[in-house]
Amino acid sequence: MTDLDAQARAILRGNDKGGYTLPTHGLYPYQWNWDSVFAAWGFATFDNSRAWDELDTLMASQWDTGMVPHIIFHQPDPGYFPGPDVWGTGQSPATSGISQPPVAATLARLIWDMDPQAGRDRIAVLYPKFVAWHRWWHKVRCTHGPVAIIHPWESGRDNCPDWDIGMAGVDGTRVGPYTRRDTGHVNPDMRPTKEDYDRYITMVEYGRSVDWDQDRIVADGPFLMADPGITFILLRAHDDLAAIGRALGHDVSEIEGWAGALRAALPALWNDKLGAYDAKDLRTDRFAGILGSGAFLAYLADAENPALDTQLMRVWNAVTYGIPSADPESVSFNPRKYWRGPTWPVVNALLALGFKGSGRTDLAERLRSETETLIRQHGFYEYFDPLDATPCGGADFSWTAAIWLTWARHHPDTALKGAA
């Protein structure tokens, strides 16, 4: 075991709160949905039972509707804003009122592949919960065809340029005073602006005002955009969930139906002018006109095409390390500002999963090697400048440690075992 292996394990152990894992101390003091699933994948490399515990804890806070919230507030922490009182969802334990990218079925399948015998009973318990969550996505968020989000935070790519046109329609001027905590933990220049945050809180306040009635929020809320990133993640997750169901002896025709409907909706996300998949403001029926990493998640869902290949290589070759979260040739590109340009090891791993599954092993290995270099040079940061490798965001980050243990450190012959 290398020193970096030991450091990565120590980060996961250090962020372990007993059944759930913090993304990092200080900046993110609760359980975040997709962060938690990646942490489980990392734990599976050295503590299989702890990996399943992570997923159990996450799914234990599933709403009766099937939604799995994006934050679970297990313990009070007045240092975080917006906390449970701001969300006001009435759940126990308290949660936020939105979801996050549904990577759970995909990574649970990988975890199960790592130890099929030990994982069979654990995944059998989780399976119906995953099905209920996927049903929620189909029923509540796919009413316009592709997956729609009601808040940029739901996308997992919080302030990426994709959401700018939708954000422009949100009036954030009536939000009362509040104190952000994130800018006290990391460089404020790397975080969303105050104007962004005013709009984010406006959306939260609207959700609370309608008691988090998801149908009403979709119909009348201040923000609704089709998200290519979650669309592709969910499409891949449908396929993985169906594979899990078949292995467990279940009828998976409902899941296959969701996958078929979602794949049939993909043309609605294709922007001919951009030459790529694109986010769309569903309030105005306008494309964002922005190429970002969400579009490239098409590779994860086996939805790529030659035009997207051209765009991928243009964007990738414009930087040095990994795939950037926004187009380097766009005026909105900022290589160190959260989702407006940096490269994220966690997204790189998902993209590599897609590359490997489609036989693009050359691309998968290039991406792995570049991500390995970032971590070897600078450690386990949240994200990195794709031009000069400057580490950005939180340090000792759980999902970056997990990506190291599961993928980035590996020889290409063993990386993403079982992913094809």
GROMACS .gro file of N, CA and C in nm, residues 81-153:
model
  219
   81PHE      N    1  -2.491   2.712   0.659
   81PHE     CA    2  -2.608   2.779   0.605
   81PHE      C    3  -2.627   2.739   0.458
   82PRO      N    4  -2.750   2.709   0.415
   82PRO     CA    5  -2.875   2.707   0.490
   82PRO      C    6  -2.897   2.574   0.562
   83GLY      N    7  -2.927   2.583   0.691
   83GLY     CA    8  -2.947   2.464   0.772
   83GLY      C    9  -3.090   2.415   0.770
   84PRO      N   10  -3.121   2.320   0.856
   84PRO     CA   11  -3.253   2.256   0.852
   84PRO      C   12  -3.369   2.351   0.876
   85ASP      N   13  -3.349   2.455   0.957
   85ASP     CA   14  -3.458   2.550   0.982
   85ASP      C   15  -3.495   2.627   0.856
   86VAL      N   16  -3.397   2.654   0.773
   86VAL     CA   17  -3.423   2.726   0.648
   86VAL      C   18  -3.501   2.637   0.551
   87TRP      N   19  -3.466   2.509   0.547
   87TRP     CA   20  -3.534   2.418   0.456
   87TRP      C   21  -3.675   2.387   0.505
   88GLY      N   22  -3.692   2.362   0.632
   88GLY     CA   23  -3.824   2.341   0.688
   88GLY      C   24  -3.904   2.229   0.623
   89THR      N   25  -3.843   2.113   0.604
   89THR     CA   26  -3.912   2.004   0.536
   89THR      C   27  -3.996   1.918   0.628
   90GLY      N   28  -3.974   1.927   0.759
   90GLY     CA   29  -4.051   1.848   0.852
   90GLY      C   30  -4.013   1.701   0.858
   91GLN      N   31  -3.902   1.665   0.800
   91GLN     CA   32  -3.856   1.526   0.802
   91GLN      C   33  -3.777   1.498   0.930
   92SER      N   34  -3.767   1.371   0.965
   92SER     CA   35  -3.688   1.330   1.082
   92SER      C   36  -3.604   1.208   1.046
   93PRO      N   37  -3.468   1.221   1.046
   93PRO     CA   38  -3.394   1.344   1.072
   93PRO      C   39  -3.424   1.450   0.965
   94ALA      N   40  -3.391   1.574   0.998
   94ALA     CA   41  -3.416   1.684   0.905
   94ALA      C   42  -3.338   1.664   0.776
   95THR      N   43  -3.398   1.707   0.667
   95THR     CA   44  -3.333   1.697   0.536
   95THR      C   45  -3.361   1.823   0.455
   96SER      N   46  -3.290   1.835   0.344
   96SER     CA   47  -3.325   1.936   0.245
   96SER      C   48  -3.450   1.890   0.170
   97GLY      N   49  -3.498   1.974   0.077
   97GLY     CA   50  -3.620   1.943   0.005
   97GLY      C   51  -3.601   1.911  -0.141
   98ILE      N   52  -3.476   1.889  -0.182
   98ILE     CA   53  -3.445   1.854  -0.321
   98ILE      C   54  -3.358   1.729  -0.320
   99SER      N   55  -3.333   1.674  -0.437
   99SER     CA   56  -3.251   1.553  -0.446
   99SER      C   57  -3.115   1.586  -0.506
  100GLN      N   58  -3.044   1.485  -0.553
  100GLN     CA   59  -2.912   1.502  -0.613
  100GLN      C   60  -2.889   1.389  -0.713
  101PRO      N   61  -2.786   1.398  -0.797
  101PRO     CA   62  -2.767   1.298  -0.902
  101PRO      C   63  -2.776   1.154  -0.851
  102PRO      N   64  -2.861   1.072  -0.913
  102PRO     CA   65  -2.886   0.936  -0.864
  102PRO      C   66  -2.782   0.835  -0.911
  103VAL      N   67  -2.663   0.847  -0.857
  103VAL     CA   68  -2.555   0.755  -0.894
  103VAL      C   69  -2.558   0.626  -0.812
  104ALA      N   70  -2.651   0.616  -0.716
  104ALA     CA   71  -2.645   0.508  -0.618
  104ALA      C   72  -2.652   0.370  -0.682
  105ALA      N   73  -2.744   0.348  -0.775
  105ALA     CA   74  -2.756   0.215  -0.834
  105ALA      C   75  -2.631   0.176  -0.911
  106THR      N   76  -2.573   0.273  -0.982
  106THR     CA   77  -2.452   0.245  -1.060
  106THR      C   78  -2.336   0.205  -0.970
  107LEU      N   79  -2.313   0.281  -0.863
  107LEU     CA   80  -2.201   0.250  -0.776
  107LEU      C   81  -2.230   0.131  -0.685
  108ALA      N   82  -2.356   0.112  -0.648
  108ALA     CA   83  -2.390  -0.008  -0.571
  108ALA      C   84  -2.362  -0.134  -0.652
  109ARG      N   85  -2.387  -0.127  -0.782
  109ARG     CA   86  -2.356  -0.243  -0.867
  109ARG      C   87  -2.206  -0.270  -0.868
  110LEU      N   88  -2.126  -0.164  -0.875
  110LEU     CA   89  -1.981  -0.182  -0.872
  110LEU      C   90  -1.935  -0.238  -0.737
  111ILE      N   91  -1.995  -0.187  -0.629
  111ILE     CA   92  -1.960  -0.237  -0.496
  111ILE      C   93  -1.996  -0.385  -0.485
  112TRP      N   94  -2.111  -0.423  -0.534
  112TRP     CA   95  -2.154  -0.563  -0.530
  112TRP      C   96  -2.059  -0.651  -0.612
  113ASP      N   97  -2.015  -0.602  -0.726
  113ASP     CA   98  -1.921  -0.677  -0.809
  113ASP      C   99  -1.789  -0.704  -0.736
  114MET      N  100  -1.754  -0.617  -0.642
  114MET     CA  101  -1.627  -0.633  -0.570
  114MET      C  102  -1.631  -0.749  -0.471
  115ASP      N  103  -1.750  -0.784  -0.423
  115ASP     CA  104  -1.766  -0.899  -0.333
  115ASP      C  105  -1.910  -0.948  -0.344
  116PRO      N  106  -1.941  -1.024  -0.449
  116PRO     CA  107  -2.081  -1.063  -0.475
  116PRO      C  108  -2.146  -1.139  -0.360
  117GLN      N  109  -2.070  -1.227  -0.295
  117GLN     CA  110  -2.130  -1.308  -0.189
  117GLN      C  111  -2.166  -1.222  -0.068
  118ALA      N  112  -2.073  -1.137  -0.026
  118ALA     CA  113  -2.098  -1.053   0.091
  118ALA      C  114  -2.206  -0.950   0.066
  119GLY      N  115  -2.221  -0.907  -0.059
  119GLY     CA  116  -2.312  -0.797  -0.088
  119GLY      C  117  -2.453  -0.837  -0.126
  120ARG      N  118  -2.478  -0.965  -0.150
  120ARG     CA  119  -2.608  -1.003  -0.203
  120ARG      C  120  -2.724  -0.966  -0.109
  121ASP      N  121  -2.713  -1.002   0.017
  121ASP     CA  122  -2.822  -0.971   0.109
  121ASP      C  123  -2.836  -0.821   0.130
  122ARG      N  124  -2.723  -0.749   0.129
  122ARG     CA  125  -2.728  -0.603   0.151
  122ARG      C  126  -2.795  -0.533   0.034
  123ILE      N  127  -2.761  -0.570  -0.088
  123ILE     CA  128  -2.820  -0.503  -0.203
  123ILE      C  129  -2.966  -0.545  -0.223
  124ALA      N  130  -3.000  -0.665  -0.177
  124ALA     CA  131  -3.139  -0.710  -0.188
  124ALA      C  132  -3.232  -0.621  -0.104
  125VAL      N  133  -3.183  -0.573   0.010
  125VAL     CA  134  -3.261  -0.483   0.095
  125VAL      C  135  -3.271  -0.344   0.033
  126LEU      N  136  -3.164  -0.300  -0.029
  126LEU     CA  137  -3.160  -0.167  -0.089
  126LEU      C  138  -3.238  -0.159  -0.220
  127TYR      N  139  -3.247  -0.268  -0.292
  127TYR     CA  140  -3.304  -0.267  -0.426
  127TYR      C  141  -3.442  -0.200  -0.434
  128PRO      N  142  -3.540  -0.238  -0.351
  128PRO     CA  143  -3.672  -0.173  -0.364
  128PRO      C  144  -3.668  -0.025  -0.333
  129LYS      N  145  -3.574   0.018  -0.249
  129LYS     CA  146  -3.560   0.160  -0.219
  129LYS      C  147  -3.506   0.235  -0.341
  130PHE      N  148  -3.409   0.174  -0.408
  130PHE     CA  149  -3.359   0.234  -0.532
  130PHE      C  150  -3.471   0.244  -0.636
  131VAL      N  151  -3.550   0.139  -0.647
  131VAL     CA  152  -3.660   0.139  -0.744
  131VAL      C  153  -3.756   0.254  -0.713
  132ALA      N  154  -3.789   0.273  -0.585
  132ALA     CA  155  -3.880   0.381  -0.547
  132ALA      C  156  -3.822   0.517  -0.581
  133TRP      N  157  -3.691   0.533  -0.562
  133TRP     CA  158  -3.627   0.660  -0.595
  133TRP      C  159  -3.630   0.683  -0.746
  134HIS      N  160  -3.597   0.583  -0.822
  134HIS     CA  161  -3.601   0.597  -0.967
  134HIS      C  162  -3.744   0.626  -1.014
  135ARG      N  163  -3.843   0.564  -0.952
  135ARG     CA  164  -3.982   0.590  -0.988
  135ARG      C  165  -4.016   0.737  -0.962
  136TRP      N  166  -3.965   0.789  -0.849
  136TRP     CA  167  -3.987   0.932  -0.818
  136TRP      C  168  -3.928   1.021  -0.927
  137TRP      N  169  -3.807   0.992  -0.968
  137TRP     CA  170  -3.748   1.072  -1.077
  137TRP      C  171  -3.836   1.069  -1.201
  138HIS      N  172  -3.881   0.950  -1.237
  138HIS     CA  173  -3.960   0.936  -1.358
  138HIS      C  174  -4.093   1.010  -1.347
  139LYS      N  175  -4.157   0.998  -1.230
  139LYS     CA  176  -4.291   1.055  -1.211
  139LYS      C  177  -4.288   1.206  -1.192
  140VAL      N  178  -4.188   1.256  -1.116
  140VAL     CA  179  -4.190   1.395  -1.071
  140VAL      C  180  -4.096   1.485  -1.150
  141ARG      N  181  -3.985   1.431  -1.198
  141ARG     CA  182  -3.886   1.516  -1.263
  141ARG      C  183  -3.875   1.494  -1.415
  142CYS      N  184  -3.941   1.393  -1.467
  142CYS     CA  185  -3.934   1.369  -1.612
  142CYS      C  186  -4.065   1.404  -1.682
  143THR      N  187  -4.138   1.498  -1.628
  143THR     CA  188  -4.268   1.535  -1.685
  143THR      C  189  -4.254   1.605  -1.820
  144HIS      N  190  -4.136   1.657  -1.850
  144HIS     CA  191  -4.112   1.722  -1.978
  144HIS      C  192  -4.027   1.635  -2.072
  145GLY      N  193  -4.004   1.511  -2.033
  145GLY     CA  194  -3.920   1.420  -2.112
  145GLY      C  195  -3.788   1.394  -2.045
  146PRO      N  196  -3.687   1.480  -2.067
  146PRO     CA  197  -3.560   1.465  -1.994
  146PRO      C  198  -3.579   1.498  -1.847
  147VAL      N  199  -3.478   1.473  -1.767
  147VAL     CA  200  -3.484   1.508  -1.625
  147VAL      C  201  -3.481   1.660  -1.610
  148ALA      N  202  -3.572   1.712  -1.528
  148ALA     CA  203  -3.573   1.854  -1.494
  148ALA      C  204  -3.531   1.871  -1.350
  149ILE      N  205  -3.466   1.983  -1.320
  149ILE     CA  206  -3.429   2.017  -1.183
  149ILE      C  207  -3.501   2.143  -1.141
  150ILE      N  208  -3.531   2.153  -1.011
  150ILE     CA  209  -3.602   2.270  -0.959
  150ILE      C  210  -3.509   2.365  -0.885
  151HIS      N  211  -3.382   2.329  -0.875
  151HIS     CA  212  -3.282   2.412  -0.806
  151HIS      C  213  -3.146   2.371  -0.862
  152PRO      N  214  -3.057   2.466  -0.889
  152PRO     CA  215  -2.924   2.427  -0.938
  152PRO      C  216  -2.851   2.329  -0.848
  153TRP      N  217  -2.874   2.338  -0.717
  153TRP     CA  218  -2.808   2.245  -0.625
  153TRP      C  219  -2.850   2.100  -0.651
   0.00000   0.00000   0.00000
